[in-house]
JSON list of C-alpha atoms in Angstrom, two decimals:
[
{"chain": "A", "resi": 1, "resn": "MET", "atom": "CA", "xyz": [108.29, 101.65, 132.13]},
{"chain": "A", "resi": 2, "resn": "LEU", "atom": "CA", "xyz": [107.13, 99.57, 129.16]},
{"chain": "A", "resi": 3, "resn": "GLU", "atom": "CA", "xyz": [108.02, 96.35, 130.94]},
{"chain": "A", "resi": 4, "resn": "GLN", "atom": "CA", "xyz": [106.08, 97.32, 134.08]},
{"chain": "A", "resi": 5, "resn": "GLU", "atom": "CA", "xyz": [103.00, 98.30, 132.03]},
{"chain": "A", "resi": 6, "resn": "LEU", "atom": "CA", "xyz": [103.14, 94.98, 130.20]},
{"chain": "A", "resi": 7, "resn": "LYS", "atom": "CA", "xyz": [103.58, 93.01, 133.42]},
{"chain": "A", "resi": 8, "resn": "LYS", "atom": "CA", "xyz": [100.55, 94.80, 134.91]},
{"chain": "A", "resi": 9, "resn": "PHE", "atom": "CA", "xyz": [98.45, 94.11, 131.79]},
{"chain": "A", "resi": 10, "resn": "LEU", "atom": "CA", "xyz": [99.36, 90.40, 131.80]},
{"chain": "A", "resi": 11, "resn": "LYS", "atom": "CA", "xyz": [98.81, 89.81, 135.51]},
{"chain": "A", "resi": 12, "resn": "ASP", "atom": "CA", "xyz": [96.85, 86.58, 136.03]},
{"chain": "A", "resi": 13, "resn": "HIS", "atom": "CA", "xyz": [96.93, 85.60, 132.35]},
{"chain": "A", "resi": 14, "resn": "LYS", "atom": "CA", "xyz": [95.74, 82.12, 131.45]},
{"chain": "A", "resi": 15, "resn": "LEU", "atom": "CA", "xyz": [96.07, 82.12, 127.65]},
{"chain": "A", "resi": 16, "resn": "VAL", "atom": "CA", "xyz": [97.63, 84.95, 125.65]},
{"chain": "A", "resi": 17, "resn": "ILE", "atom": "CA", "xyz": [97.13, 85.31, 121.90]},
{"chain": "A", "resi": 18, "resn": "PHE", "atom": "CA", "xyz": [99.68, 87.44, 120.07]},
{"chain": "A", "resi": 19, "resn": "LEU", "atom": "CA", "xyz": [98.09, 88.65, 116.83]},
{"chain": "A", "resi": 20, "resn": "CYS", "atom": "CA", "xyz": [101.04, 89.88, 114.76]},
{"chain": "A", "resi": 21, "resn": "ILE", "atom": "CA", "xyz": [99.94, 92.09, 111.86]},
{"chain": "A", "resi": 22, "resn": "GLY", "atom": "CA", "xyz": [101.82, 93.53, 108.90]},
{"chain": "A", "resi": 23, "resn": "ASN", "atom": "CA", "xyz": [102.67, 93.50, 105.24]},
{"chain": "A", "resi": 24, "resn": "VAL", "atom": "CA", "xyz": [106.12, 92.16, 104.33]},
{"chain": "A", "resi": 25, "resn": "MET", "atom": "CA", "xyz": [105.95, 94.08, 101.03]},
{"chain": "A", "resi": 26, "resn": "ARG", "atom": "CA", "xyz": [105.67, 97.48, 102.75]},
{"chain": "A", "resi": 27, "resn": "GLY", "atom": "CA", "xyz": [109.01, 98.03, 104.47]},
{"chain": "A", "resi": 28, "resn": "ASP", "atom": "CA", "xyz": [108.65, 98.60, 108.19]},
{"chain": "A", "resi": 29, "resn": "ASP", "atom": "CA", "xyz": [105.07, 97.34, 108.15]},
{"chain": "A", "resi": 30, "resn": "ALA", "atom": "CA", "xyz": [106.67, 93.87, 108.24]},
{"chain": "A", "resi": 31, "resn": "ILE", "atom": "CA", "xyz": [107.03, 94.28, 112.02]},
{"chain": "A", "resi": 32, "resn": "GLY", "atom": "CA", "xyz": [104.24, 91.83, 112.86]},
{"chain": "A", "resi": 33, "resn": "PRO", "atom": "CA", "xyz": [105.38, 88.93, 110.67]},
{"chain": "A", "resi": 34, "resn": "ILE", "atom": "CA", "xyz": [109.02, 89.39, 111.75]},
{"chain": "A", "resi": 35, "resn": "LEU", "atom": "CA", "xyz": [108.07, 89.39, 115.42]},
{"chain": "A", "resi": 36, "resn": "ALA", "atom": "CA", "xyz": [105.73, 86.40, 114.95]},
{"chain": "A", "resi": 37, "resn": "ARG", "atom": "CA", "xyz": [108.68, 84.31, 113.73]},
{"chain": "A", "resi": 38, "resn": "LYS", "atom": "CA", "xyz": [110.78, 85.38, 116.73]},
{"chain": "A", "resi": 39, "resn": "LEU", "atom": "CA", "xyz": [107.98, 84.77, 119.25]},
{"chain": "A", "resi": 40, "resn": "LYS", "atom": "CA", "xyz": [107.28, 81.29, 117.87]},
{"chain": "A", "resi": 41, "resn": "VAL", "atom": "CA", "xyz": [110.88, 80.39, 118.75]},
{"chain": "A", "resi": 42, "resn": "ILE", "atom": "CA", "xyz": [110.85, 82.14, 122.14]},
{"chain": "A", "resi": 43, "resn": "PHE", "atom": "CA", "xyz": [107.53, 80.63, 123.26]},
{"chain": "A", "resi": 44, "resn": "LYS", "atom": "CA", "xyz": [107.77, 77.25, 121.48]},
{"chain": "A", "resi": 45, "resn": "ASN", "atom": "CA", "xyz": [107.48, 75.26, 124.72]},
{"chain": "A", "resi": 46, "resn": "GLN", "atom": "CA", "xyz": [104.88, 77.47, 126.39]},
{"chain": "A", "resi": 47, "resn": "LYS", "atom": "CA", "xyz": [101.29, 76.19, 126.47]},
{"chain": "A", "resi": 48, "resn": "ASP", "atom": "CA", "xyz": [99.78, 79.53, 127.56]},
{"chain": "A", "resi": 49, "resn": "PHE", "atom": "CA", "xyz": [100.75, 81.45, 124.40]},
{"chain": "A", "resi": 50, "resn": "ILE", "atom": "CA", "xyz": [99.44, 81.30, 120.85]},
{"chain": "A", "resi": 51, "resn": "ILE", "atom": "CA", "xyz": [101.39, 83.23, 118.24]},
{"chain": "A", "resi": 52, "resn": "ILE", "atom": "CA", "xyz": [99.47, 84.14, 115.06]},
{"chain": "A", "resi": 53, "resn": "ASN", "atom": "CA", "xyz": [101.18, 85.64, 112.03]},
{"chain": "A", "resi": 54, "resn": "ALA", "atom": "CA", "xyz": [98.03, 87.36, 110.74]},
{"chain": "A", "resi": 55, "resn": "GLU", "atom": "CA", "xyz": [99.89, 89.43, 108.12]},
{"chain": "A", "resi": 56, "resn": "THR", "atom": "CA", "xyz": [97.30, 91.75, 106.48]},
{"chain": "A", "resi": 57, "resn": "VAL", "atom": "CA", "xyz": [94.17, 89.77, 107.40]},
{"chain": "A", "resi": 58, "resn": "PRO", "atom": "CA", "xyz": [93.81, 89.64, 111.20]},
{"chain": "A", "resi": 59, "resn": "GLU", "atom": "CA", "xyz": [90.03, 89.39, 110.77]},
{"chain": "A", "resi": 60, "resn": "ASN", "atom": "CA", "xyz": [90.54, 85.85, 109.42]},
{"chain": "A", "resi": 61, "resn": "TYR", "atom": "CA", "xyz": [91.52, 84.74, 112.94]},
{"chain": "A", "resi": 62, "resn": "THR", "atom": "CA", "xyz": [88.43, 85.82, 114.89]},
{"chain": "A", "resi": 63, "resn": "GLY", "atom": "CA", "xyz": [87.07, 82.25, 114.76]},
{"chain": "A", "resi": 64, "resn": "LEU", "atom": "CA", "xyz": [90.27, 80.91, 116.32]},
{"chain": "A", "resi": 65, "resn": "ILE", "atom": "CA", "xyz": [90.16, 83.64, 118.96]},
{"chain": "A", "resi": 66, "resn": "ARG", "atom": "CA", "xyz": [86.57, 82.71, 119.81]},
{"chain": "A", "resi": 67, "resn": "LYS", "atom": "CA", "xyz": [87.44, 79.00, 119.95]},
{"chain": "A", "resi": 68, "resn": "GLU", "atom": "CA", "xyz": [90.54, 79.40, 122.15]},
{"chain": "A", "resi": 69, "resn": "GLU", "atom": "CA", "xyz": [88.87, 81.77, 124.66]},
{"chain": "A", "resi": 70, "resn": "PRO", "atom": "CA", "xyz": [92.04, 83.71, 125.57]},
{"chain": "A", "resi": 71, "resn": "SER", "atom": "CA", "xyz": [92.33, 85.75, 128.73]},
{"chain": "A", "resi": 72, "resn": "HIS", "atom": "CA", "xyz": [94.50, 88.31, 126.90]},
{"chain": "A", "resi": 73, "resn": "ILE", "atom": "CA", "xyz": [94.95, 89.37, 123.27]},
{"chain": "A", "resi": 74, "resn": "ILE", "atom": "CA", "xyz": [97.95, 91.40, 122.18]},
{"chain": "A", "resi": 75, "resn": "PHE", "atom": "CA", "xyz": [97.95, 92.94, 118.72]},
{"chain": "A", "resi": 76, "resn": "ILE", "atom": "CA", "xyz": [101.40, 93.85, 117.39]},
{"chain": "A", "resi": 77, "resn": "ASP", "atom": "CA", "xyz": [101.65, 96.21, 114.42]},
{"chain": "A", "resi": 78, "resn": "ALA", "atom": "CA", "xyz": [103.39, 99.20, 112.88]},
{"chain": "A", "resi": 79, "resn": "VAL", "atom": "CA", "xyz": [101.59, 102.30, 114.18]},
{"chain": "A", "resi": 80, "resn": "GLU", "atom": "CA", "xyz": [102.09, 105.95, 113.24]},
{"chain": "A", "resi": 81, "resn": "MET", "atom": "CA", "xyz": [102.50, 107.57, 116.66]},
{"chain": "A", "resi": 82, "resn": "ASP", "atom": "CA", "xyz": [104.68, 110.63, 115.89]},
{"chain": "A", "resi": 83, "resn": "MET", "atom": "CA", "xyz": [107.59, 108.98, 117.66]},
{"chain": "A", "resi": 84, "resn": "ASN", "atom": "CA", "xyz": [111.11, 108.07, 116.53]},
{"chain": "A", "resi": 85, "resn": "PRO", "atom": "CA", "xyz": [111.30, 105.04, 114.20]},
{"chain": "A", "resi": 86, "resn": "GLY", "atom": "CA", "xyz": [111.55, 101.81, 116.17]},
{"chain": "A", "resi": 87, "resn": "GLU", "atom": "CA", "xyz": [110.04, 103.23, 119.37]},
{"chain": "A", "resi": 88, "resn": "ILE", "atom": "CA", "xyz": [107.49, 101.02, 121.09]},
{"chain": "A", "resi": 89, "resn": "LYS", "atom": "CA", "xyz": [104.27, 101.99, 122.82]},
{"chain": "A", "resi": 90, "resn": "LEU", "atom": "CA", "xyz": [101.51, 100.04, 124.57]},
{"chain": "A", "resi": 91, "resn": "ILE", "atom": "CA", "xyz": [98.12, 101.29, 123.41]},
{"chain": "A", "resi": 92, "resn": "GLU", "atom": "CA", "xyz": [95.00, 100.40, 125.37]},
{"chain": "A", "resi": 93, "resn": "SER", "atom": "CA", "xyz": [92.05, 99.10, 123.31]},
{"chain": "A", "resi": 94, "resn": "ASN", "atom": "CA", "xyz": [90.00, 102.25, 123.93]},
{"chain": "A", "resi": 95, "resn": "GLU", "atom": "CA", "xyz": [92.81, 104.43, 122.50]},
{"chain": "A", "resi": 96, "resn": "ILE", "atom": "CA", "xyz": [93.47, 102.49, 119.29]},
{"chain": "A", "resi": 97, "resn": "ALA", "atom": "CA", "xyz": [91.09, 104.54, 117.14]},
{"chain": "A", "resi": 98, "resn": "ASN", "atom": "CA", "xyz": [93.30, 107.59, 117.84]},
{"chain": "A", "resi": 99, "resn": "TYR", "atom": "CA", "xyz": [96.26, 106.13, 115.93]},
{"chain": "A", "resi": 100, "resn": "SER", "atom": "CA", "xyz": [96.96, 105.64, 112.24]},
{"chain": "A", "resi": 101, "resn": "ILE", "atom": "CA", "xyz": [97.23, 101.98, 111.28]},
{"chain": "A", "resi": 102, "resn": "SER", "atom": "CA", "xyz": [96.53, 102.25, 107.58]},
{"chain": "A", "resi": 103, "resn": "THR", "atom": "CA", "xyz": [97.79, 99.31, 105.56]},
{"chain": "A", "resi": 104, "resn": "HIS", "atom": "CA", "xyz": [95.09, 96.79, 106.52]},
{"chain": "A", "resi": 105, "resn": "ALA", "atom": "CA", "xyz": [91.65, 96.22, 105.05]},
{"chain": "A", "resi": 106, "resn": "MET", "atom": "CA", "xyz": [89.71, 96.41, 108.31]},
{"chain": "A", "resi": 107, "resn": "PRO", "atom": "CA", "xyz": [90.66, 99.00, 110.95]},
{"chain": "A", "resi": 108, "resn": "ILE", "atom": "CA", "xyz": [91.92, 97.31, 114.10]},
{"chain": "A", "resi": 109, "resn": "SER", "atom": "CA", "xyz": [89.48, 99.39, 116.16]},
{"chain": "A", "resi": 110, "resn": "PHE", "atom": "CA", "xyz": [86.54, 97.73, 114.30]},
{"chain": "A", "resi": 111, "resn": "MET", "atom": "CA", "xyz": [88.03, 94.29, 114.81]},
{"chain": "A", "resi": 112, "resn": "ILE", "atom": "CA", "xyz": [88.50, 94.94, 118.52]},
{"chain": "A", "resi": 113, "resn": "LYS", "atom": "CA", "xyz": [84.88, 96.04, 118.90]},
{"chain": "A", "resi": 114, "resn": "TYR", "atom": "CA", "xyz": [83.83, 92.78, 117.24]},
{"chain": "A", "resi": 115, "resn": "ILE", "atom": "CA", "xyz": [86.13, 90.68, 119.45]},
{"chain": "A", "resi": 116, "resn": "GLU", "atom": "CA", "xyz": [84.82, 92.47, 122.54]},
{"chain": "A", "resi": 117, "resn": "SER", "atom": "CA", "xyz": [81.31, 91.39, 121.54]},
{"chain": "A", "resi": 118, "resn": "PHE", "atom": "CA", "xyz": [82.15, 87.73, 122.22]},
{"chain": "A", "resi": 119, "resn": "THR", "atom": "CA", "xyz": [84.99, 87.74, 124.74]},
{"chain": "A", "resi": 120, "resn": "ASP", "atom": "CA", "xyz": [86.01, 89.33, 128.01]},
{"chain": "A", "resi": 121, "resn": "ALA", "atom": "CA", "xyz": [89.70, 89.04, 127.10]},
{"chain": "A", "resi": 122, "resn": "LYS", "atom": "CA", "xyz": [91.89, 92.00, 127.97]},
{"chain": "A", "resi": 123, "resn": "ILE", "atom": "CA", "xyz": [93.08, 93.60, 124.71]},
{"chain": "A", "resi": 124, "resn": "LEU", "atom": "CA", "xyz": [96.20, 95.63, 124.04]},
{"chain": "A", "resi": 125, "resn": "LEU", "atom": "CA", "xyz": [98.04, 96.90, 120.96]},
{"chain": "A", "resi": 126, "resn": "ILE", "atom": "CA", "xyz": [101.81, 97.07, 120.98]},
{"chain": "A", "resi": 127, "resn": "GLY", "atom": "CA", "xyz": [102.73, 99.65, 118.37]},
{"chain": "A", "resi": 128, "resn": "VAL", "atom": "CA", "xyz": [106.14, 100.06, 116.82]},
{"chain": "A", "resi": 129, "resn": "GLN", "atom": "CA", "xyz": [106.77, 103.37, 115.05]},
{"chain": "A", "resi": 130, "resn": "PRO", "atom": "CA", "xyz": [107.67, 102.70, 111.39]},
{"chain": "A", "resi": 131, "resn": "LYS", "atom": "CA", "xyz": [110.15, 104.78, 109.43]},
{"chain": "A", "resi": 132, "resn": "ASN", "atom": "CA", "xyz": [108.97, 103.77, 105.96]},
{"chain": "A", "resi": 133, "resn": "ILE", "atom": "CA", "xyz": [105.91, 101.79, 104.81]},
{"chain": "A", "resi": 134, "resn": "ASP", "atom": "CA", "xyz": [106.34, 102.36, 101.07]},
{"chain": "A", "resi": 135, "resn": "LEU", "atom": "CA", "xyz": [106.36, 99.37, 98.74]},
{"chain": "A", "resi": 136, "resn": "SER", "atom": "CA", "xyz": [109.66, 97.72, 99.61]},
{"chain": "A", "resi": 137, "resn": "ASN", "atom": "CA", "xyz": [110.88, 94.61, 101.33]},
{"chain": "A", "resi": 138, "resn": "GLN", "atom": "CA", "xyz": [113.54, 96.57, 103.26]},
{"chain": "A", "resi": 139, "resn": "VAL", "atom": "CA", "xyz": [113.01, 97.05, 106.99]},
{"chain": "A", "resi": 140, "resn": "SER", "atom": "CA", "xyz": [114.86, 100.05, 108.49]},
{"chain": "A", "resi": 141, "resn": "ASP", "atom": "CA", "xyz": [117.62, 99.48, 111.03]},
{"chain": "A", "resi": 142, "resn": "GLU", "atom": "CA", "xyz": [115.69, 101.52, 113.59]},
{"chain": "A", "resi": 143, "resn": "VAL", "atom": "CA", "xyz": [112.67, 99.24, 113.30]},
{"chain": "A", "resi": 144, "resn": "LYS", "atom": "CA", "xyz": [114.84, 96.10, 113.34]},
{"chain": "A", "resi": 145, "resn": "ASN", "atom": "CA", "xyz": [116.29, 97.39, 116.63]},
{"chain": "A", "resi": 146, "resn": "GLY", "atom": "CA", "xyz": [112.78, 98.08, 117.94]},
{"chain": "A", "resi": 147, "resn": "VAL", "atom": "CA", "xyz": [111.70, 94.54, 117.08]},
{"chain": "A", "resi": 148, "resn": "GLU", "atom": "CA", "xyz": [114.76, 93.13, 118.86]},
{"chain": "A", "resi": 149, "resn": "GLU", "atom": "CA", "xyz": [114.00, 95.26, 121.92]},
{"chain": "A", "resi": 150, "resn": "LEU", "atom": "CA", "xyz": [110.35, 94.17, 121.95]},
{"chain": "A", "resi": 151, "resn": "SER", "atom": "CA", "xyz": [111.23, 90.48, 121.64]},
{"chain": "A", "resi": 152, "resn": "ARG", "atom": "CA", "xyz": [113.71, 90.90, 124.53]},
{"chain": "A", "resi": 153, "resn": "ILE", "atom": "CA", "xyz": [111.05, 92.63, 126.66]},
{"chain": "A", "resi": 154, "resn": "LEU", "atom": "CA", "xyz": [108.50, 89.90, 125.96]},
{"chain": "A", "resi": 155, "resn": "LYS", "atom": "CA", "xyz": [111.00, 87.12, 126.64]},
{"chain": "A", "resi": 156, "resn": "ASN", "atom": "CA", "xyz": [112.09, 88.71, 129.93]},
{"chain": "A", "resi": 157, "resn": "ASN", "atom": "CA", "xyz": [108.52, 89.46, 130.98]},
{"chain": "A", "resi": 158, "resn": "PHE", "atom": "CA", "xyz": [107.60, 85.79, 130.77]},
{"chain": "A", "resi": 159, "resn": "ASN", "atom": "CA", "xyz": [110.91, 84.40, 132.05]},
{"chain": "A", "resi": 160, "resn": "VAL", "atom": "CA", "xyz": [111.49, 82.10, 129.07]}
]
């Protein structure tokens, strides 16, 4: 189901920006930076993908987003969704304000409204349910498995 939704979202993409968000000092919130490293390897020879490890400051990359004029923007972050740790969900841009994404200075919903003011790019958030976002550099096994699953889905979806 997740793969079909993603394929539908990315239909006719020209340039996709993956904006990977997270804090490596807050346990499972490290999802974004971990996935950014994996995606940079998976998509290293692809010209239609830009992988950004935005860590805790995704707002610092709005200038790059404006300059690159992507057709699609995918945010990847730990999101409290009342699911099992490591579970993945695609969240449409108009639904993002309904979810708790609390470890970043600017709410993603505000950033998306700003990005929508200067681009027609399709925007999506891929949320991974964290188990623990306390101060720690330990990522739970469940979330590690979720990250592996998501990287597999993305790799398969783009046939790389």
